[in-house]
PDB file of C-alpha atoms and ligand atoms in Angstrom:
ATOM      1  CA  UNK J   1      29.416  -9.352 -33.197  1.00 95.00           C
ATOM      2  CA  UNK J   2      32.515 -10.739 -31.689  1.00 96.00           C
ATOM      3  CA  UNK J   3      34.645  -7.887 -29.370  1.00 97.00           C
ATOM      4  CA  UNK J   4      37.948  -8.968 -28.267  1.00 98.00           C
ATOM      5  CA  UNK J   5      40.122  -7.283 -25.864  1.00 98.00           C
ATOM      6  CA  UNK J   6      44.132  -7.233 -25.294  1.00 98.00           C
ATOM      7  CA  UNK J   7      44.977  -5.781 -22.011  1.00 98.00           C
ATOM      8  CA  UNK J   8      47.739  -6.520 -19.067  1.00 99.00           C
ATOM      9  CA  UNK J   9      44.393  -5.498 -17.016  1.00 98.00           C
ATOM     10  CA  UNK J  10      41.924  -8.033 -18.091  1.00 98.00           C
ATOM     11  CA  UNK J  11      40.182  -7.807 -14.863  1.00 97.00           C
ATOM     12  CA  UNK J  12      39.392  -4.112 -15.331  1.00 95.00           C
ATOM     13  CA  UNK J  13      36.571  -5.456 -17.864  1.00 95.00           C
ATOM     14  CA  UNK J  14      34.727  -7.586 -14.909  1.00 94.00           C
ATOM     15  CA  UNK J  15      32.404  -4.924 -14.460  1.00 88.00           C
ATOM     16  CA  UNK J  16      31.150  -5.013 -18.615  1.00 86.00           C
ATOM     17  CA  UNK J  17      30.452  -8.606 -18.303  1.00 76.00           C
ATOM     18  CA  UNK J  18      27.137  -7.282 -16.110  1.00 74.00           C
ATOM     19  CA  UNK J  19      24.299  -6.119 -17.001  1.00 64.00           C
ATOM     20  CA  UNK J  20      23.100  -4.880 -20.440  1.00 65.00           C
ATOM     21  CA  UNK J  21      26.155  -6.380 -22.221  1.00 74.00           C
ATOM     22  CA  UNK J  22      26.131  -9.652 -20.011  1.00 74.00           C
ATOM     23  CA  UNK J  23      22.340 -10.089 -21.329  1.00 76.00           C
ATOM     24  CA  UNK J  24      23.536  -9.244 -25.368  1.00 81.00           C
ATOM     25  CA  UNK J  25      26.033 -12.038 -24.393  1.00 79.00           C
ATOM     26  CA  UNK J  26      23.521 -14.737 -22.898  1.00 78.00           C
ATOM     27  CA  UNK J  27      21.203 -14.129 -26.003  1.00 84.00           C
ATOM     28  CA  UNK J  28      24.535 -14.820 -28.159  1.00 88.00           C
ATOM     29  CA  UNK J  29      24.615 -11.718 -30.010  1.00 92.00           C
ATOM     30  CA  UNK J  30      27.900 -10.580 -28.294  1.00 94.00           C
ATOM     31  CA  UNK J  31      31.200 -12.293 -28.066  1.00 94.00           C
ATOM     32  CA  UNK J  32      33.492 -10.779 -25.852  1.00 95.00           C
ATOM     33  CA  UNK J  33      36.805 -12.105 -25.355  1.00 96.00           C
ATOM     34  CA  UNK J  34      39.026 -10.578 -22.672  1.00 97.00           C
ATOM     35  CA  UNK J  35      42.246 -11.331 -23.013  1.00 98.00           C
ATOM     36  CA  UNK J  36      45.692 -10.886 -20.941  1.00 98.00           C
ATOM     37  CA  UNK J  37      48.576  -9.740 -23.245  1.00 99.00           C
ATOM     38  CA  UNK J  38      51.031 -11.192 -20.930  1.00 99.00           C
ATOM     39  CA  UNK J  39      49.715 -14.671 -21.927  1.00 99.00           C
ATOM     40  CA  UNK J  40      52.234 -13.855 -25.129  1.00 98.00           C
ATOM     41  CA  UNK J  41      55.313 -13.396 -23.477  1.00 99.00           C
ATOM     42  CA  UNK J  42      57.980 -16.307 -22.435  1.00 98.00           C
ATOM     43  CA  UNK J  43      59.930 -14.587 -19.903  1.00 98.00           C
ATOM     44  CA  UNK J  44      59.996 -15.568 -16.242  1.00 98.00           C
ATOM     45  CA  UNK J  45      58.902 -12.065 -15.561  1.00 98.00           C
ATOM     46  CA  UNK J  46      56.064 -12.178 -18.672  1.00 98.00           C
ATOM     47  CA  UNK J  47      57.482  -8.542 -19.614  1.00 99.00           C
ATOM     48  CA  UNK J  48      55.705  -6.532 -21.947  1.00 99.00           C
ATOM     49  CA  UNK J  49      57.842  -2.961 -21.343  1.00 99.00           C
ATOM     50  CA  UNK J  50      60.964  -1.440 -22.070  1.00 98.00           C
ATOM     51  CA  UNK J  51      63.201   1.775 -22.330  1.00 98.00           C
ATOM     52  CA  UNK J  52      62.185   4.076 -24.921  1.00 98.00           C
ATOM     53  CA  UNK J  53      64.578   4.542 -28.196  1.00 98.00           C
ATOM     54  CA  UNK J  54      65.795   7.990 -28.215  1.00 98.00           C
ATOM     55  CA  UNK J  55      64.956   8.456 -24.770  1.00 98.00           C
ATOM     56  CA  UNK J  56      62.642  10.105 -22.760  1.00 97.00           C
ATOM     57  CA  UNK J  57      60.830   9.640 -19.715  1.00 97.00           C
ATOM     58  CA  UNK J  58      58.973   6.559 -18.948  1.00 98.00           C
ATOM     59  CA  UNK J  59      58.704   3.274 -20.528  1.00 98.00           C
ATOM     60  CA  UNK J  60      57.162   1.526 -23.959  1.00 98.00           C
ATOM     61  CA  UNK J  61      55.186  -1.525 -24.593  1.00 99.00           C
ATOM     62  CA  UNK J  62      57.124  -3.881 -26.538  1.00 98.00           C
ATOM     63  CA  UNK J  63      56.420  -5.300 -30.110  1.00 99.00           C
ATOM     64  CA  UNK J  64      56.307  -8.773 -29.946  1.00 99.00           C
ATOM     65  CA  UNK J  65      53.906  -9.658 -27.637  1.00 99.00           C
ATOM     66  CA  UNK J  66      51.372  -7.826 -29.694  1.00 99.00           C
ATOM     67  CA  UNK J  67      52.594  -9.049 -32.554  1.00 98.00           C
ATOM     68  CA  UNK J  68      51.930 -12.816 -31.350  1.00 98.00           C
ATOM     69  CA  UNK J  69      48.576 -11.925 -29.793  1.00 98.00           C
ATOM     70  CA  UNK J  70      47.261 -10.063 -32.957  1.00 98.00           C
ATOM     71  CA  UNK J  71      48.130 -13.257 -35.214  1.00 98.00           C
ATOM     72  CA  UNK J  72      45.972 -15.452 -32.741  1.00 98.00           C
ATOM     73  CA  UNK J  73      43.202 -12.764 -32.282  1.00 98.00           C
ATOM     74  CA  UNK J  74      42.882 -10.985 -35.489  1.00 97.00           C
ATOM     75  CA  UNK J  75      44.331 -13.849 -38.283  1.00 90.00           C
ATOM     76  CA  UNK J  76      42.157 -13.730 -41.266  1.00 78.00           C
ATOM     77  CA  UNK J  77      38.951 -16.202 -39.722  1.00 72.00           C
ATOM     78  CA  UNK J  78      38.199 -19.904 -40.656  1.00 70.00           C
ATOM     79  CA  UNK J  79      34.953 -18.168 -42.027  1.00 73.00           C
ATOM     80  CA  UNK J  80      35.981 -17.927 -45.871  1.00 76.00           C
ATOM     81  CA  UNK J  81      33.932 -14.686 -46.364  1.00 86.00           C
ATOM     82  CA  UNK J  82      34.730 -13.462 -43.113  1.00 88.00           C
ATOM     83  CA  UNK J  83      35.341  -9.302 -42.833  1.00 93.00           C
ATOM     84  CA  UNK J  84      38.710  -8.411 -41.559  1.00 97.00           C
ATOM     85  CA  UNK J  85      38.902  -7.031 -38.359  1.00 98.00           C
ATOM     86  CA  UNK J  86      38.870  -3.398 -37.398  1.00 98.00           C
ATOM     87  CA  UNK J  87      41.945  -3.285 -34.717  1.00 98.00           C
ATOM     88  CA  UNK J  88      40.886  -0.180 -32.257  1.00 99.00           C
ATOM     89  CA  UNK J  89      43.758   1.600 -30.349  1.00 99.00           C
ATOM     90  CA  UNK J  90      42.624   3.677 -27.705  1.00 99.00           C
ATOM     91  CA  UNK J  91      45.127   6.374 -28.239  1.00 98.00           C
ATOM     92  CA  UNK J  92      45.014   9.999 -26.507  1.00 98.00           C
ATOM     93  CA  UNK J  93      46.424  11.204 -30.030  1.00 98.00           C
ATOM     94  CA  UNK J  94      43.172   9.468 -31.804  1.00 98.00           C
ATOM     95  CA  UNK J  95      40.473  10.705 -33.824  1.00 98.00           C
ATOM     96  CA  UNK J  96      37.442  11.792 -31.332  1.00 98.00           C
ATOM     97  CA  UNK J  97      35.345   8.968 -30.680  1.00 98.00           C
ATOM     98  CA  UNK J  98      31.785  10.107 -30.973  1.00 98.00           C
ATOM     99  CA  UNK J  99      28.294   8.514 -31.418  1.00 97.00           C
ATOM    100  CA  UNK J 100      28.859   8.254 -35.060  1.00 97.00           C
ATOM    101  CA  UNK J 101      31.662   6.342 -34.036  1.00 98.00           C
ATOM    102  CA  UNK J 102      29.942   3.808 -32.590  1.00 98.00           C
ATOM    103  CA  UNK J 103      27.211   3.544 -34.976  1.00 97.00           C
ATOM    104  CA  UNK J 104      29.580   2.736 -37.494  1.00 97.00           C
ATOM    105  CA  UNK J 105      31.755   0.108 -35.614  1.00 98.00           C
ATOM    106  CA  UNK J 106      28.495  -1.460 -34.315  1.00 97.00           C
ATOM    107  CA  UNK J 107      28.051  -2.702 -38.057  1.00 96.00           C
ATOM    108  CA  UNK J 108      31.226  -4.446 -37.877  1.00 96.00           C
ATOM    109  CA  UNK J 109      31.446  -7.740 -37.021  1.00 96.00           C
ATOM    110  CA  UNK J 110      34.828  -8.470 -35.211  1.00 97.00           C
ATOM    111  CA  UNK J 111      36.311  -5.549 -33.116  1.00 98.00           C
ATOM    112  CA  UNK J 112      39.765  -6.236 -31.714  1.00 98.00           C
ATOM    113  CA  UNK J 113      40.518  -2.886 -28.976  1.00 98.00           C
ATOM    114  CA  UNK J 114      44.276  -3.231 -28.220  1.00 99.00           C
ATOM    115  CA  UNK J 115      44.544  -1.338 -24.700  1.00 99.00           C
ATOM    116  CA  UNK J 116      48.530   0.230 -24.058  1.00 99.00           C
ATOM    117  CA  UNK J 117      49.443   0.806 -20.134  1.00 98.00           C
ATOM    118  CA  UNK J 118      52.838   3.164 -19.453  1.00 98.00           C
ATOM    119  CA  UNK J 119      53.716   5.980 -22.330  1.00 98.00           C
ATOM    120  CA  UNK J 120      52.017   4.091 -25.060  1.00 98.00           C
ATOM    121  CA  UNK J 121      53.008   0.972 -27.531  1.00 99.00           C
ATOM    122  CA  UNK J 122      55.713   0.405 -29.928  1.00 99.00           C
ATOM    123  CA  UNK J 123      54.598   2.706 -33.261  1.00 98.00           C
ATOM    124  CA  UNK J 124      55.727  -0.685 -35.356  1.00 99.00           C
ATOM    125  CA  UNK J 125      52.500  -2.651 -33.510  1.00 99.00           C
ATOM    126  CA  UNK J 126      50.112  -0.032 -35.416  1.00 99.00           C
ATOM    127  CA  UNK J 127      51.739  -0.776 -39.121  1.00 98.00           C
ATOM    128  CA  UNK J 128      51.687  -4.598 -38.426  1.00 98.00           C
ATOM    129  CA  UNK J 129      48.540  -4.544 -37.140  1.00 98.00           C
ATOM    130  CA  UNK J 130      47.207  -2.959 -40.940  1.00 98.00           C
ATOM    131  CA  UNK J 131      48.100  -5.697 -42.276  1.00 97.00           C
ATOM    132  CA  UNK J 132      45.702  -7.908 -40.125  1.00 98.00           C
ATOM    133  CA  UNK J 133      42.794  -5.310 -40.441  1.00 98.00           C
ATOM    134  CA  UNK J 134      41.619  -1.897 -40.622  1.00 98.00           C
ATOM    135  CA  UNK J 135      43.629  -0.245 -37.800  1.00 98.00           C
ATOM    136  CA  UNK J 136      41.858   2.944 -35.628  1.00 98.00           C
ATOM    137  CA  UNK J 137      43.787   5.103 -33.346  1.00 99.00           C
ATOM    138  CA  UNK J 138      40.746   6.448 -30.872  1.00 99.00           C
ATOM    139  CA  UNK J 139      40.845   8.846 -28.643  1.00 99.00           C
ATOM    140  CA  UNK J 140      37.844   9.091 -25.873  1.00 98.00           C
ATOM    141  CA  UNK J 141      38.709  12.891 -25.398  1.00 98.00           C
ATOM    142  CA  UNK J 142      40.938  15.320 -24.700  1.00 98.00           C
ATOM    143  CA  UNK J 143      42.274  14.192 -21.367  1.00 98.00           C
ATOM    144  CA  UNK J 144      45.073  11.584 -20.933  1.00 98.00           C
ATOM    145  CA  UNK J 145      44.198   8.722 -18.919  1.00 98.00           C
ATOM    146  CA  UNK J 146      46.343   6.020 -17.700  1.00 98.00           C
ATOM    147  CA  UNK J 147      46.232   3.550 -20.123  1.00 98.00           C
ATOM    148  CA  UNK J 148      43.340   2.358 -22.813  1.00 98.00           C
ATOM    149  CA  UNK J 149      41.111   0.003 -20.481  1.00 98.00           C
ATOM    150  CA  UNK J 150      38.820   2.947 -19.352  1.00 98.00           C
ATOM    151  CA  UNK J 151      38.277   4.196 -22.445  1.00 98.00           C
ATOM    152  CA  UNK J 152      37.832   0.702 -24.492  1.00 98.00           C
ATOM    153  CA  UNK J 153      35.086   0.294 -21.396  1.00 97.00           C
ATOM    154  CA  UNK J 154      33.635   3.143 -22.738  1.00 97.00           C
ATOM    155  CA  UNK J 155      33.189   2.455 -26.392  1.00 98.00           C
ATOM    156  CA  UNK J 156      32.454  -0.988 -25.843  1.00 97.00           C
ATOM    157  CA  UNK J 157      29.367  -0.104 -23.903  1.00 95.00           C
ATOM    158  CA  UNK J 158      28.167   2.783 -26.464  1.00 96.00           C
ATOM    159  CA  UNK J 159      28.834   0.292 -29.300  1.00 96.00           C
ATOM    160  CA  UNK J 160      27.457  -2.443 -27.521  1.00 94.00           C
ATOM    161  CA  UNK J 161      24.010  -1.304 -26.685  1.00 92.00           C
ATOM    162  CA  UNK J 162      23.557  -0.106 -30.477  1.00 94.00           C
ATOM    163  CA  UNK J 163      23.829  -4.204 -31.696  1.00 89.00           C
ATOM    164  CA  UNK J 164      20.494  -5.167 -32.672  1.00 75.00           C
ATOM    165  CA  UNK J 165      18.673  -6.578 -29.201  1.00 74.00           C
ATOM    166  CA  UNK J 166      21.074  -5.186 -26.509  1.00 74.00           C
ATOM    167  CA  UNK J 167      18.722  -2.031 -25.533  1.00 62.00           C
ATOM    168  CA  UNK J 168      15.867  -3.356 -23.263  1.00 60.00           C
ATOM    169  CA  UNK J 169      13.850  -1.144 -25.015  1.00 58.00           C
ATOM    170  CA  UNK J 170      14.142  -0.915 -28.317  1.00 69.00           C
ATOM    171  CA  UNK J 171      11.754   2.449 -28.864  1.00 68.00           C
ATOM    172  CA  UNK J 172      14.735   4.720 -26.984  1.00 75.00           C
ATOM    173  CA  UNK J 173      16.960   3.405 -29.972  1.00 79.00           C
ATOM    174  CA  UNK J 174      14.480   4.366 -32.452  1.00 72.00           C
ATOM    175  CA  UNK J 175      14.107   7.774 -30.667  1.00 70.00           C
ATOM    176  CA  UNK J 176      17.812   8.574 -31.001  1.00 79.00           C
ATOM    177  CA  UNK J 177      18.689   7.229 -34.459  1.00 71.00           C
ATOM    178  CA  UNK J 178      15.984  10.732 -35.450  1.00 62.00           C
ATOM    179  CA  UNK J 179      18.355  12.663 -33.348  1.00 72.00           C
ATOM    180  CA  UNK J 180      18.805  16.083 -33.885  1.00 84.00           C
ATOM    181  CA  UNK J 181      22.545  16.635 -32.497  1.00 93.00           C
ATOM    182  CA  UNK J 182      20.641  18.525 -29.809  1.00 97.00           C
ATOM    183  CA  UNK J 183      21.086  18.620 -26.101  1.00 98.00           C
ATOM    184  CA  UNK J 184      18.292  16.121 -24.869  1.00 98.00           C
ATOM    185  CA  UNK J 185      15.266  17.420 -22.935  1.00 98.00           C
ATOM    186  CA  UNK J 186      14.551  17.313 -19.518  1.00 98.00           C
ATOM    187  CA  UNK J 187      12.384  14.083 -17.860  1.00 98.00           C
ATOM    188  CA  UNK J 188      10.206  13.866 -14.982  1.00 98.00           C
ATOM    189  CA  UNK J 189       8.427  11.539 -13.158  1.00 98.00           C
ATOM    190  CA  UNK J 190       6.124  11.144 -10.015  1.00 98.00           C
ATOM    191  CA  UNK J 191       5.429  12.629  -7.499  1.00 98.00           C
ATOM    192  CA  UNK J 192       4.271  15.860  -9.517  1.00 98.00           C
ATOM    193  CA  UNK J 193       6.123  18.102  -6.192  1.00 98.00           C
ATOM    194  CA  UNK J 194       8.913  17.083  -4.468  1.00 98.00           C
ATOM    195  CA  UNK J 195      10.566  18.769  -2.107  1.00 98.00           C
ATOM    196  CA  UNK J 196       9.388  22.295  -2.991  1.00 98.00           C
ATOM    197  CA  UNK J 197      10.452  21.360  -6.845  1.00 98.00           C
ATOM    198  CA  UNK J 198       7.567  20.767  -8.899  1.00 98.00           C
ATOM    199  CA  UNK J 199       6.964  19.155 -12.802  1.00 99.00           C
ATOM    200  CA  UNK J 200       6.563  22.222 -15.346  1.00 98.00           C
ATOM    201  CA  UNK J 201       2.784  22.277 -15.828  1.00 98.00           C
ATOM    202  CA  UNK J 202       2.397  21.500 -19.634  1.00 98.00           C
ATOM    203  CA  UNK J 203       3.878  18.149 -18.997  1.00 98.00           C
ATOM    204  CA  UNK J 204       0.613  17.149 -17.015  1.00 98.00           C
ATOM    205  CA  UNK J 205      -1.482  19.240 -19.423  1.00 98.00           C
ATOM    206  CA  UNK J 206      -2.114  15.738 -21.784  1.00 98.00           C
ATOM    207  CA  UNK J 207      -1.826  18.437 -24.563  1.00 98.00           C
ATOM    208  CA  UNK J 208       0.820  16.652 -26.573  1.00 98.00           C
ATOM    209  CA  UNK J 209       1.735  19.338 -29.364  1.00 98.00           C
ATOM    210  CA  UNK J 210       2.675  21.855 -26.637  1.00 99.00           C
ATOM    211  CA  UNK J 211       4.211  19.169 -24.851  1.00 99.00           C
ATOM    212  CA  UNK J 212       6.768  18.422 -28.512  1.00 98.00           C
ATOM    213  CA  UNK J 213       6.871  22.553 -28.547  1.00 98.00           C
ATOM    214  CA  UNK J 214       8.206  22.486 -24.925  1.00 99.00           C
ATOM    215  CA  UNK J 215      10.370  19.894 -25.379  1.00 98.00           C
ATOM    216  CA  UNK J 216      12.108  21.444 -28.498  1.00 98.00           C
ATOM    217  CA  UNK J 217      12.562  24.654 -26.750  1.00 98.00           C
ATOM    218  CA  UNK J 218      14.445  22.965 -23.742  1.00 98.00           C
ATOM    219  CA  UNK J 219      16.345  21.214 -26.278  1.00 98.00           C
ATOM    220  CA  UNK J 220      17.570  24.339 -28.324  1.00 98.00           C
ATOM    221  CA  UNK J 221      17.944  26.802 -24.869  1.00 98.00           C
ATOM    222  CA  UNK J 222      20.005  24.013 -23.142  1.00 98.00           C
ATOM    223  CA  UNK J 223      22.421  23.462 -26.472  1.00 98.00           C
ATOM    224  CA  UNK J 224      22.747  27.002 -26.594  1.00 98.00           C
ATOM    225  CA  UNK J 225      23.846  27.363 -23.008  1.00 98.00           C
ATOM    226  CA  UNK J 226      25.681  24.075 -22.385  1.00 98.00           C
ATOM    227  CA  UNK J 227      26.840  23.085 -25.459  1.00 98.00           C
ATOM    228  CA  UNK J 228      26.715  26.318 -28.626  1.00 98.00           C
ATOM    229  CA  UNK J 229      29.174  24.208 -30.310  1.00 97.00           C
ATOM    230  CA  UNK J 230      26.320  21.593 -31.367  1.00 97.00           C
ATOM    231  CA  UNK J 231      24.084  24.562 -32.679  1.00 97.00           C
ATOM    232  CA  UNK J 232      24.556  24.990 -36.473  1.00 92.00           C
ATOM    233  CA  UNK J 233      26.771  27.994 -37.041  1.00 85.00           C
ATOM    234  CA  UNK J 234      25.832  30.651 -39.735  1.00 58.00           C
ATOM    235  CA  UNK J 235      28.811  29.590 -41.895  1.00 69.00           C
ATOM    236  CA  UNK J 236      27.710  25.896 -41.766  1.00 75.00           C
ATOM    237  CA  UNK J 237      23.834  26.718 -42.231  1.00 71.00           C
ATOM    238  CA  UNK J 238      24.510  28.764 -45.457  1.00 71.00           C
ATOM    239  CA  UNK J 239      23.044  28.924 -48.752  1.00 71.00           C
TER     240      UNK J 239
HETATM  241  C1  JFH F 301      47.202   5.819 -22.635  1.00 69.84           C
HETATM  242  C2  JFH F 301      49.725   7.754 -21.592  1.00 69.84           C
HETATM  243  C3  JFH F 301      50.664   8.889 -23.463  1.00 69.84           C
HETATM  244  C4  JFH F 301      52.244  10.795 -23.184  1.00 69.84           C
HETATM  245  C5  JFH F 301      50.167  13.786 -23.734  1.00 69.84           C
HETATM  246  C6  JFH F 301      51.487  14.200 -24.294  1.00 69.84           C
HETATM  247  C7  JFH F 301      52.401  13.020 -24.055  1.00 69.84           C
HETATM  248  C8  JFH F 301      50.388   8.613 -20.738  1.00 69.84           C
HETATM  249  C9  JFH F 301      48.266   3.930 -23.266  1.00 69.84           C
HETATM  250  C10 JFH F 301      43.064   7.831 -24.344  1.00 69.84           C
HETATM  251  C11 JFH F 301      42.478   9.040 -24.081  1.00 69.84           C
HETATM  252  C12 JFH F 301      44.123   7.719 -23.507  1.00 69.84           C
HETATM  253  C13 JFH F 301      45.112   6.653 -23.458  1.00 69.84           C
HETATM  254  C14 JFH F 301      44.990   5.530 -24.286  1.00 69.84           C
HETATM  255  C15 JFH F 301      45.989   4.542 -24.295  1.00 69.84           C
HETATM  256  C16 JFH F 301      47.103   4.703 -23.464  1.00 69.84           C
HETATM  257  C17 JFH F 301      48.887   6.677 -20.992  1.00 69.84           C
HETATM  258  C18 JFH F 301      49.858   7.895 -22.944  1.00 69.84           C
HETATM  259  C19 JFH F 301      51.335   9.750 -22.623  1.00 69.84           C
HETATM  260  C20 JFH F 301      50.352  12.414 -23.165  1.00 69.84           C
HETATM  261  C21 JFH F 301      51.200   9.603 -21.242  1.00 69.84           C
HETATM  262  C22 JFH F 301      49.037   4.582 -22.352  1.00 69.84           C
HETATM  263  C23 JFH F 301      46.220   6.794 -22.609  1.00 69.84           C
HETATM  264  N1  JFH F 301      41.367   9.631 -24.662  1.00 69.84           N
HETATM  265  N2  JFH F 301      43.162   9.616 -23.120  1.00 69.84           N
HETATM  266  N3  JFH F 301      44.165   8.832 -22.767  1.00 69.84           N
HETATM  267  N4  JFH F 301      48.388   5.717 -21.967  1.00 69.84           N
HETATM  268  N5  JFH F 301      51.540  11.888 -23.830  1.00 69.84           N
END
């Protein structure tokens, strides 16, 4: 899979280079490109901002450097039966990015994230960039953060370690492609008492049915506390 990213922060995505990703990348599985949008401007200042139309507070990334970056980044690929790209806008007025999400971009094979900085990017970069690719608006939540690096971070490592040979251990992959949509259980490990706190008893019983039984019940009493809106409702568990 080749990932590119478009950001006036291009060191922000140091930190991704490490680790889990940086090993999907030495095994050549990965291609991440980071990329500084400022590299498509020609003025001495390299500006990518400006006053909004119809005013308002705040300022607006500009058009054209995105337009000049996505022709060089997302053109239709040397590769004749290349896919198109999917262009990914971290946006906090997005679709919900979810683990679904990132099962389905992890099929893809070129992901270009396009990360805004100040009160957002031109509307006009969004319909030119449909014509280069399938275009996403993504939101990471309902919070606003300061700009898309943090959350293009974000999917970039969920999608990431879904790619075929990223996970160390493939069997935790297999584990959560049966998943449930519960509330994971809880884990232990040695020493059996710590500090007063000790493992819950059926765990070190070697009786592995009660052990699944336990583990389902802390599943379903955790979802119901934490999280009731992952439990099926009655309405959507009908008929
Ligand atoms: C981003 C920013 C918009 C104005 C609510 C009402 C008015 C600040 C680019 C994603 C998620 C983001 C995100 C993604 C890209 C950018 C900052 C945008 C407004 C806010 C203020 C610029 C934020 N999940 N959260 N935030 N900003 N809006």
């Amino acid at each position: 899979m080749r990932i590119d990213v478009l950001s006036i922060f291009p060191s922000y995505f140091d930190g991704l280079t490490l680790s889990l990703l940086g090993k999907a990348r030495d095994a050549g599985i990965l291609d991440l490109r980071v990329r500084d949008l400022r590299d498509w401007t020609s003025d001495r200042h390299r500006t990518v901002d400006d006053t909004p139309y119809g005013g308002g507070a705040g300022m607006v990334m500009k058009p054209e450097p995105w337009g000049l970056a996505l022709d060089e980044i997302a053109r239709p690929s040397e590769t004749p039966a290349a896919e198109r790209p999917t262009i990914i806008f971290p946006s906090p007025a997005g679709e919900v990015f979810t683990q679904k999400t990132a099962r389905e971009l992890a099929t893809r094979e070129h992901l270009v994230f396009g990360c805004g900085r100040y009160e957002g990017i031109d509307e006009r970069v969004f319909d030119y960039a449909a014509d280069l690719g399938e275009v996403r608006l993504i939101s990471l939540g309902d919070y606003v953060l300061n700009g898309g690096e943090v959350a293009t971070m974000a999917m970039v490592e969920a999608i990431g370690r879904l790619i075929p040979g990223v996970v160390g251990n493939p069997e935790s992959l297999v584990e959560e492609s049966h998943e449930d949509g519960l509330l994971e259980y809880p884990s232990y490990t040695k020493p059996a008492s710590w500090r007063d706190h000790s493992v819950p008893d059926v765990l070190l019983s070697g009786n592995h049915a009660a052990i699944d039984a336990w583990r389902r019940e802390q599943q379903l009493e955790r979802t119901r506390r934490r999280r009731p809106d992952l439990l099926p409702t009655d309405q959507s568990s009908a008929s």
